[in-house]
PDB file of N, CA and C in Angstrom:
ATOM      1  N   MET B   1      -3.199   4.924  20.030  1.00 64.00           N
ATOM      2  CA  MET B   1      -2.220   3.841  19.844  1.00 64.00           C
ATOM      3  C   MET B   1      -2.437   3.278  18.410  1.00 64.00           C
ATOM      4  N   MET B   2      -3.642   3.068  18.059  1.00 73.00           N
ATOM      5  CA  MET B   2      -3.886   2.490  16.684  1.00 73.00           C
ATOM      6  C   MET B   2      -3.484   3.474  15.595  1.00 73.00           C
ATOM      7  N   ASN B   3      -3.622   4.796  15.911  1.00 78.00           N
ATOM      8  CA  ASN B   3      -3.230   5.777  14.924  1.00 78.00           C
ATOM      9  C   ASN B   3      -1.778   5.706  14.633  1.00 78.00           C
ATOM     10  N   ASN B   4      -0.999   5.486  15.641  1.00 85.00           N
ATOM     11  CA  ASN B   4       0.520   5.347  15.474  1.00 85.00           C
ATOM     12  C   ASN B   4       0.793   4.177  14.586  1.00 85.00           C
ATOM     13  N   GLN B   5       0.143   3.021  14.876  1.00 87.00           N
ATOM     14  CA  GLN B   5       0.387   1.815  14.078  1.00 87.00           C
ATOM     15  C   GLN B   5      -0.073   1.997  12.634  1.00 87.00           C
ATOM     16  N   MET B   6      -1.171   2.764  12.503  1.00 85.00           N
ATOM     17  CA  MET B   6      -1.715   3.031  11.154  1.00 85.00           C
ATOM     18  C   MET B   6      -0.695   3.883  10.351  1.00 85.00           C
ATOM     19  N   GLU B   7      -0.153   4.915  11.013  1.00 87.00           N
ATOM     20  CA  GLU B   7       0.816   5.746  10.362  1.00 87.00           C
ATOM     21  C   GLU B   7       2.070   4.962   9.976  1.00 87.00           C
ATOM     22  N   GLU B   8       2.477   4.053  10.833  1.00 91.00           N
ATOM     23  CA  GLU B   8       3.659   3.199  10.510  1.00 91.00           C
ATOM     24  C   GLU B   8       3.360   2.349   9.293  1.00 91.00           C
ATOM     25  N   LEU B   9       2.168   1.757   9.268  1.00 89.00           N
ATOM     26  CA  LEU B   9       1.818   0.910   8.081  1.00 89.00           C
ATOM     27  C   LEU B   9       1.737   1.740   6.814  1.00 89.00           C
ATOM     28  N   MET B  10       1.231   2.924   6.877  1.00 88.00           N
ATOM     29  CA  MET B  10       1.119   3.767   5.736  1.00 88.00           C
ATOM     30  C   MET B  10       2.512   4.141   5.238  1.00 88.00           C
ATOM     31  N   GLY B  11       3.392   4.402   6.173  1.00 89.00           N
ATOM     32  CA  GLY B  11       4.831   4.568   5.800  1.00 89.00           C
ATOM     33  C   GLY B  11       5.460   3.388   5.090  1.00 89.00           C
ATOM     34  N   GLN B  12       5.174   2.197   5.604  1.00 90.00           N
ATOM     35  CA  GLN B  12       5.659   0.987   5.007  1.00 90.00           C
ATOM     36  C   GLN B  12       5.089   0.821   3.631  1.00 90.00           C
ATOM     37  N   LEU B  13       3.842   1.210   3.472  1.00 87.00           N
ATOM     38  CA  LEU B  13       3.159   1.086   2.151  1.00 87.00           C
ATOM     39  C   LEU B  13       3.903   1.990   1.124  1.00 87.00           C
ATOM     40  N   GLU B  14       4.325   3.123   1.501  1.00 85.00           N
ATOM     41  CA  GLU B  14       5.007   4.037   0.618  1.00 85.00           C
ATOM     42  C   GLU B  14       6.327   3.421   0.072  1.00 85.00           C
ATOM     43  N   VAL B  15       6.985   2.654   0.888  1.00 87.00           N
ATOM     44  CA  VAL B  15       8.304   2.156   0.479  1.00 87.00           C
ATOM     45  C   VAL B  15       8.254   0.665   0.164  1.00 87.00           C
ATOM     46  N   ALA B  16       7.097   0.123  -0.122  1.00 87.00           N
ATOM     47  CA  ALA B  16       6.964  -1.259  -0.543  1.00 87.00           C
ATOM     48  C   ALA B  16       7.805  -1.513  -1.764  1.00 87.00           C
ATOM     49  N   GLU B  17       8.505  -2.682  -1.756  1.00 86.00           N
ATOM     50  CA  GLU B  17       9.445  -2.936  -2.845  1.00 86.00           C
ATOM     51  C   GLU B  17       8.954  -3.969  -3.858  1.00 86.00           C
ATOM     52  N   SER B  18       7.750  -4.472  -3.557  1.00 86.00           N
ATOM     53  CA  SER B  18       7.143  -5.433  -4.513  1.00 86.00           C
ATOM     54  C   SER B  18       5.647  -5.458  -4.365  1.00 86.00           C
ATOM     55  N   LEU B  19       4.977  -5.984  -5.323  1.00 85.00           N
ATOM     56  CA  LEU B  19       3.517  -6.012  -5.389  1.00 85.00           C
ATOM     57  C   LEU B  19       3.040  -6.851  -4.215  1.00 85.00           C
ATOM     58  N   GLU B  20       3.727  -7.950  -3.912  1.00 89.00           N
ATOM     59  CA  GLU B  20       3.313  -8.870  -2.845  1.00 89.00           C
ATOM     60  C   GLU B  20       3.431  -8.156  -1.481  1.00 89.00           C
ATOM     61  N   GLN B  21       4.482  -7.404  -1.278  1.00 91.00           N
ATOM     62  CA  GLN B  21       4.692  -6.665  -0.018  1.00 91.00           C
ATOM     63  C   GLN B  21       3.576  -5.621   0.103  1.00 91.00           C
ATOM     64  N   MET B  22       3.312  -4.926  -0.972  1.00 90.00           N
ATOM     65  CA  MET B  22       2.230  -3.906  -0.935  1.00 90.00           C
ATOM     66  C   MET B  22       0.920  -4.466  -0.541  1.00 90.00           C
ATOM     67  N   VAL B  23       0.549  -5.634  -1.144  1.00 90.00           N
ATOM     68  CA  VAL B  23      -0.749  -6.298  -0.820  1.00 90.00           C
ATOM     69  C   VAL B  23      -0.785  -6.769   0.588  1.00 90.00           C
ATOM     70  N   SER B  24       0.342  -7.240   1.135  1.00 93.00           N
ATOM     71  CA  SER B  24       0.430  -7.715   2.519  1.00 93.00           C
ATOM     72  C   SER B  24       0.156  -6.541   3.473  1.00 93.00           C
ATOM     73  N   ILE B  25       0.778  -5.411   3.162  1.00 92.00           N
ATOM     74  CA  ILE B  25       0.636  -4.218   4.027  1.00 92.00           C
ATOM     75  C   ILE B  25      -0.813  -3.710   3.928  1.00 92.00           C
ATOM     76  N   GLU B  26      -1.384  -3.731   2.700  1.00 91.00           N
ATOM     77  CA  GLU B  26      -2.767  -3.306   2.524  1.00 91.00           C
ATOM     78  C   GLU B  26      -3.711  -4.188   3.369  1.00 91.00           C
ATOM     79  N   ASP B  27      -3.443  -5.492   3.428  1.00 93.00           N
ATOM     80  CA  ASP B  27      -4.193  -6.434   4.199  1.00 93.00           C
ATOM     81  C   ASP B  27      -4.156  -6.026   5.694  1.00 93.00           C
ATOM     82  N   GLU B  28      -2.982  -5.707   6.178  1.00 93.00           N
ATOM     83  CA  GLU B  28      -2.784  -5.347   7.580  1.00 93.00           C
ATOM     84  C   GLU B  28      -3.571  -4.043   7.879  1.00 93.00           C
ATOM     85  N   ILE B  29      -3.483  -3.104   6.942  1.00 91.00           N
ATOM     86  CA  ILE B  29      -4.218  -1.833   7.142  1.00 91.00           C
ATOM     87  C   ILE B  29      -5.720  -2.122   7.147  1.00 91.00           C
ATOM     88  N   ALA B  30      -6.243  -2.905   6.271  1.00 91.00           N
ATOM     89  CA  ALA B  30      -7.656  -3.240   6.241  1.00 91.00           C
ATOM     90  C   ALA B  30      -8.088  -3.874   7.520  1.00 91.00           C
ATOM     91  N   ALA B  31      -7.296  -4.804   8.031  1.00 92.00           N
ATOM     92  CA  ALA B  31      -7.628  -5.477   9.249  1.00 92.00           C
ATOM     93  C   ALA B  31      -7.684  -4.530  10.433  1.00 92.00           C
ATOM     94  N   MET B  32      -6.689  -3.635  10.451  1.00 91.00           N
ATOM     95  CA  MET B  32      -6.582  -2.638  11.502  1.00 91.00           C
ATOM     96  C   MET B  32      -7.788  -1.629  11.481  1.00 91.00           C
ATOM     97  N   ILE B  33      -8.116  -1.242  10.279  1.00 89.00           N
ATOM     98  CA  ILE B  33      -9.196  -0.283  10.072  1.00 89.00           C
ATOM     99  C   ILE B  33     -10.535  -0.961  10.521  1.00 89.00           C
ATOM    100  N   GLY B  34     -10.763  -2.185  10.081  1.00 89.00           N
ATOM    101  CA  GLY B  34     -11.940  -2.903  10.461  1.00 89.00           C
ATOM    102  C   GLY B  34     -12.060  -3.076  12.006  1.00 89.00           C
ATOM    103  N   LYS B  35     -11.000  -3.486  12.618  1.00 90.00           N
ATOM    104  CA  LYS B  35     -11.037  -3.640  14.119  1.00 90.00           C
ATOM    105  C   LYS B  35     -11.230  -2.293  14.779  1.00 90.00           C
ATOM    106  N   GLY B  36     -10.539  -1.297  14.331  1.00 88.00           N
ATOM    107  CA  GLY B  36     -10.643   0.046  14.943  1.00 88.00           C
ATOM    108  C   GLY B  36     -12.083   0.599  14.755  1.00 88.00           C
ATOM    109  N   PHE B  37     -12.658   0.382  13.574  1.00 87.00           N
ATOM    110  CA  PHE B  37     -14.036   0.871  13.352  1.00 87.00           C
ATOM    111  C   PHE B  37     -15.013   0.154  14.207  1.00 87.00           C
ATOM    112  N   LEU B  38     -14.874  -1.166  14.335  1.00 89.00           N
ATOM    113  CA  LEU B  38     -15.783  -1.912  15.138  1.00 89.00           C
ATOM    114  C   LEU B  38     -15.634  -1.631  16.674  1.00 89.00           C
ATOM    115  N   ASP B  39     -14.435  -1.356  17.040  1.00 89.00           N
ATOM    116  CA  ASP B  39     -14.199  -0.976  18.474  1.00 89.00           C
ATOM    117  C   ASP B  39     -14.495   0.438  18.791  1.00 89.00           C
ATOM    118  N   GLY B  40     -14.813   1.242  17.797  1.00 88.00           N
ATOM    119  CA  GLY B  40     -15.218   2.625  17.984  1.00 88.00           C
ATOM    120  C   GLY B  40     -14.033   3.595  18.047  1.00 88.00           C
ATOM    121  N   GLU B  41     -12.834   3.110  17.732  1.00 88.00           N
ATOM    122  CA  GLU B  41     -11.654   3.966  17.725  1.00 88.00           C
ATOM    123  C   GLU B  41     -11.531   4.831  16.445  1.00 88.00           C
ATOM    124  N   PHE B  42     -12.067   4.341  15.391  1.00 87.00           N
ATOM    125  CA  PHE B  42     -12.060   5.090  14.156  1.00 87.00           C
ATOM    126  C   PHE B  42     -13.502   5.380  13.708  1.00 87.00           C
ATOM    127  N   ASP B  43     -13.703   6.580  13.237  1.00 88.00           N
ATOM    128  CA  ASP B  43     -15.054   6.979  12.735  1.00 88.00           C
ATOM    129  C   ASP B  43     -15.088   6.750  11.180  1.00 88.00           C
ATOM    130  N   TYR B  44     -16.242   6.929  10.622  1.00 89.00           N
ATOM    131  CA  TYR B  44     -16.416   6.708   9.185  1.00 89.00           C
ATOM    132  C   TYR B  44     -15.563   7.650   8.338  1.00 89.00           C
ATOM    133  N   THR B  45     -15.461   8.888   8.809  1.00 91.00           N
ATOM    134  CA  THR B  45     -14.645   9.862   8.124  1.00 91.00           C
ATOM    135  C   THR B  45     -13.174   9.405   7.981  1.00 91.00           C
ATOM    136  N   PHE B  46     -12.623   8.940   9.142  1.00 87.00           N
ATOM    137  CA  PHE B  46     -11.226   8.423   9.164  1.00 87.00           C
ATOM    138  C   PHE B  46     -11.115   7.229   8.215  1.00 87.00           C
ATOM    139  N   LEU B  47     -12.126   6.353   8.230  1.00 87.00           N
ATOM    140  CA  LEU B  47     -12.108   5.167   7.397  1.00 87.00           C
ATOM    141  C   LEU B  47     -12.055   5.546   5.932  1.00 87.00           C
ATOM    142  N   MET B  48     -12.840   6.483   5.501  1.00 90.00           N
ATOM    143  CA  MET B  48     -12.901   6.946   4.095  1.00 90.00           C
ATOM    144  C   MET B  48     -11.584   7.649   3.702  1.00 90.00           C
ATOM    145  N   ARG B  49     -11.100   8.533   4.617  1.00 91.00           N
ATOM    146  CA  ARG B  49      -9.859   9.230   4.306  1.00 91.00           C
ATOM    147  C   ARG B  49      -8.675   8.258   4.139  1.00 91.00           C
ATOM    148  N   THR B  50      -8.656   7.316   4.995  1.00 89.00           N
ATOM    149  CA  THR B  50      -7.559   6.304   4.952  1.00 89.00           C
ATOM    150  C   THR B  50      -7.655   5.487   3.694  1.00 89.00           C
ATOM    151  N   LYS B  51      -8.922   5.089   3.352  1.00 89.00           N
ATOM    152  CA  LYS B  51      -9.122   4.329   2.122  1.00 89.00           C
ATOM    153  C   LYS B  51      -8.610   5.076   0.902  1.00 89.00           C
ATOM    154  N   GLU B  52      -8.912   6.358   0.834  1.00 93.00           N
ATOM    155  CA  GLU B  52      -8.440   7.200  -0.297  1.00 93.00           C
ATOM    156  C   GLU B  52      -6.900   7.260  -0.309  1.00 93.00           C
ATOM    157  N   GLN B  53      -6.301   7.412   0.875  1.00 91.00           N
ATOM    158  CA  GLN B  53      -4.860   7.480   0.929  1.00 91.00           C
ATOM    159  C   GLN B  53      -4.211   6.219   0.466  1.00 91.00           C
ATOM    160  N   VAL B  54      -4.773   5.043   0.879  1.00 90.00           N
ATOM    161  CA  VAL B  54      -4.218   3.792   0.455  1.00 90.00           C
ATOM    162  C   VAL B  54      -4.415   3.569  -1.035  1.00 90.00           C
ATOM    163  N   GLU B  55      -5.555   3.961  -1.577  1.00 91.00           N
ATOM    164  CA  GLU B  55      -5.789   3.799  -3.003  1.00 91.00           C
ATOM    165  C   GLU B  55      -4.754   4.648  -3.788  1.00 91.00           C
ATOM    166  N   GLN B  56      -4.531   5.888  -3.339  1.00 92.00           N
ATOM    167  CA  GLN B  56      -3.582   6.762  -4.039  1.00 92.00           C
ATOM    168  C   GLN B  56      -2.164   6.171  -3.973  1.00 92.00           C
ATOM    169  N   ARG B  57      -1.760   5.678  -2.824  1.00 90.00           N
ATOM    170  CA  ARG B  57      -0.405   5.101  -2.676  1.00 90.00           C
ATOM    171  C   ARG B  57      -0.308   3.790  -3.473  1.00 90.00           C
ATOM    172  N   GLU B  58      -1.390   3.070  -3.544  1.00 88.00           N
ATOM    173  CA  GLU B  58      -1.373   1.848  -4.351  1.00 88.00           C
ATOM    174  C   GLU B  58      -1.180   2.203  -5.780  1.00 88.00           C
ATOM    175  N   LYS B  59      -1.879   3.170  -6.287  1.00 90.00           N
ATOM    176  CA  LYS B  59      -1.761   3.619  -7.667  1.00 90.00           C
ATOM    177  C   LYS B  59      -0.286   3.993  -7.997  1.00 90.00           C
ATOM    178  N   THR B  60       0.272   4.804  -7.043  1.00 88.00           N
ATOM    179  CA  THR B  60       1.648   5.215  -7.273  1.00 88.00           C
ATOM    180  C   THR B  60       2.598   4.021  -7.278  1.00 88.00           C
ATOM    181  N   CYS B  61       2.431   3.112  -6.360  1.00 86.00           N
ATOM    182  CA  CYS B  61       3.316   1.899  -6.275  1.00 86.00           C
ATOM    183  C   CYS B  61       3.134   1.053  -7.499  1.00 86.00           C
ATOM    184  N   ARG B  62       1.928   0.798  -7.961  1.00 86.00           N
ATOM    185  CA  ARG B  62       1.673   0.009  -9.140  1.00 86.00           C
ATOM    186  C   ARG B  62       2.382   0.608 -10.344  1.00 86.00           C
ATOM    187  N   GLU B  63       2.285   1.955 -10.569  1.00 87.00           N
ATOM    188  CA  GLU B  63       2.954   2.552 -11.600  1.00 87.00           C
ATOM    189  C   GLU B  63       4.450   2.372 -11.554  1.00 87.00           C
ATOM    190  N   LEU B  64       5.008   2.540 -10.326  1.00 85.00           N
ATOM    191  CA  LEU B  64       6.432   2.328 -10.126  1.00 85.00           C
ATOM    192  C   LEU B  64       6.810   0.919 -10.471  1.00 85.00           C
ATOM    193  N   PHE B  65       6.095  -0.128 -10.008  1.00 82.00           N
ATOM    194  CA  PHE B  65       6.421  -1.505 -10.231  1.00 82.00           C
ATOM    195  C   PHE B  65       6.289  -1.791 -11.749  1.00 82.00           C
ATOM    196  N   GLU B  66       5.295  -1.206 -12.395  1.00 84.00           N
ATOM    197  CA  GLU B  66       5.166  -1.503 -13.834  1.00 84.00           C
ATOM    198  C   GLU B  66       6.393  -0.955 -14.608  1.00 84.00           C
ATOM    199  N   ARG B  67       6.856   0.263 -14.213  1.00 82.00           N
ATOM    200  CA  ARG B  67       8.056   0.810 -14.871  1.00 82.00           C
ATOM    201  C   ARG B  67       9.256  -0.024 -14.608  1.00 82.00           C
ATOM    202  N   LYS B  68       9.385  -0.565 -13.418  1.00 77.00           N
ATOM    203  CA  LYS B  68      10.554  -1.454 -13.090  1.00 77.00           C
ATOM    204  C   LYS B  68      10.476  -2.687 -13.927  1.00 77.00           C
ATOM    205  N   ASP B  69       9.261  -3.260 -14.048  1.00 72.00           N
ATOM    206  CA  ASP B  69       9.117  -4.463 -14.795  1.00 72.00           C
ATOM    207  C   ASP B  69       9.418  -4.276 -16.267  1.00 72.00           C
ATOM    208  N   MET B  70       9.000  -3.099 -16.828  1.00 69.00           N
ATOM    209  CA  MET B  70       9.261  -2.794 -18.195  1.00 69.00           C
ATOM    210  C   MET B  70      10.770  -2.664 -18.471  1.00 69.00           C
ATOM    211  N   VAL B  71      11.490  -2.081 -17.528  1.00 63.00           N
ATOM    212  CA  VAL B  71      12.919  -1.893 -17.685  1.00 63.00           C
ATOM    213  C   VAL B  71      13.571  -3.285 -17.618  1.00 63.00           C
ATOM    214  N   GLN B  72      13.138  -4.117 -16.753  1.00 62.00           N
ATOM    215  CA  GLN B  72      13.696  -5.490 -16.655  1.00 62.00           C
ATOM    216  C   GLN B  72      13.413  -6.294 -17.918  1.00 62.00           C
ATOM    217  N   GLU B  73      12.248  -6.113 -18.488  1.00 56.00           N
ATOM    218  CA  GLU B  73      11.842  -6.931 -19.658  1.00 56.00           C
ATOM    219  C   GLU B  73      12.692  -6.448 -20.841  1.00 56.00           C
ATOM    220  N   LYS B  74      13.055  -5.244 -20.930  1.00 58.00           N
ATOM    221  CA  LYS B  74      13.869  -4.735 -22.061  1.00 58.00           C
ATOM    222  C   LYS B  74      15.310  -5.339 -22.113  1.00 58.00           C
ATOM    223  N   ARG B  75      15.772  -5.717 -20.913  1.00 58.00           N
ATOM    224  CA  ARG B  75      17.065  -6.364 -20.786  1.00 58.00           C
ATOM    225  C   ARG B  75      16.945  -7.821 -21.260  1.00 58.00           C
ATOM    226  N   PRO B  76      17.844  -8.325 -22.002  1.00 59.00           N
ATOM    227  CA  PRO B  76      17.784  -9.749 -22.368  1.00 59.00           C
ATOM    228  C   PRO B  76      17.953 -10.597 -21.180  1.00 59.00           C
ATOM    229  N   ALA B  77      17.212 -11.681 -21.133  1.00 57.00           N
ATOM    230  CA  ALA B  77      17.326 -12.622 -20.015  1.00 57.00           C
ATOM    231  C   ALA B  77      18.691 -13.307 -20.039  1.00 57.00           C
ATOM    232  N   ARG B  78      19.160 -13.574 -21.266  1.00 62.00           N
ATOM    233  CA  ARG B  78      20.459 -14.210 -21.416  1.00 62.00           C
ATOM    234  C   ARG B  78      21.251 -13.495 -22.522  1.00 62.00           C
ATOM    235  N   SER B  79      22.486 -13.425 -22.400  1.00 57.00           N
ATOM    236  CA  SER B  79      23.286 -12.852 -23.485  1.00 57.00           C
ATOM    237  C   SER B  79      24.187 -13.905 -24.063  1.00 57.00           C
ATOM    238  N   ARG B  80      24.440 -13.787 -25.321  1.00 54.00           N
ATOM    239  CA  ARG B  80      25.316 -14.827 -25.963  1.00 54.00           C
ATOM    240  C   ARG B  80      26.704 -14.410 -25.982  1.00 54.00           C
TER     241      ARG B  80
END
């Protein structure tokens, strides 16, 4: 059951639309991993694999957000 929820959160992480949303989803994933690990539902290997996946997706999202911000900054805030 937790694996399904984890997959859903990982999918949400991929389509995060803002840095704040990404951080919120990462927090949910961390809480779920911690609870699952303590309850014995997740082993250390799963924990490390998930951590690596989250870090990779975070890197991809951050690069995308930075590109969006750069494009927005190039546009003038006001036009005369």
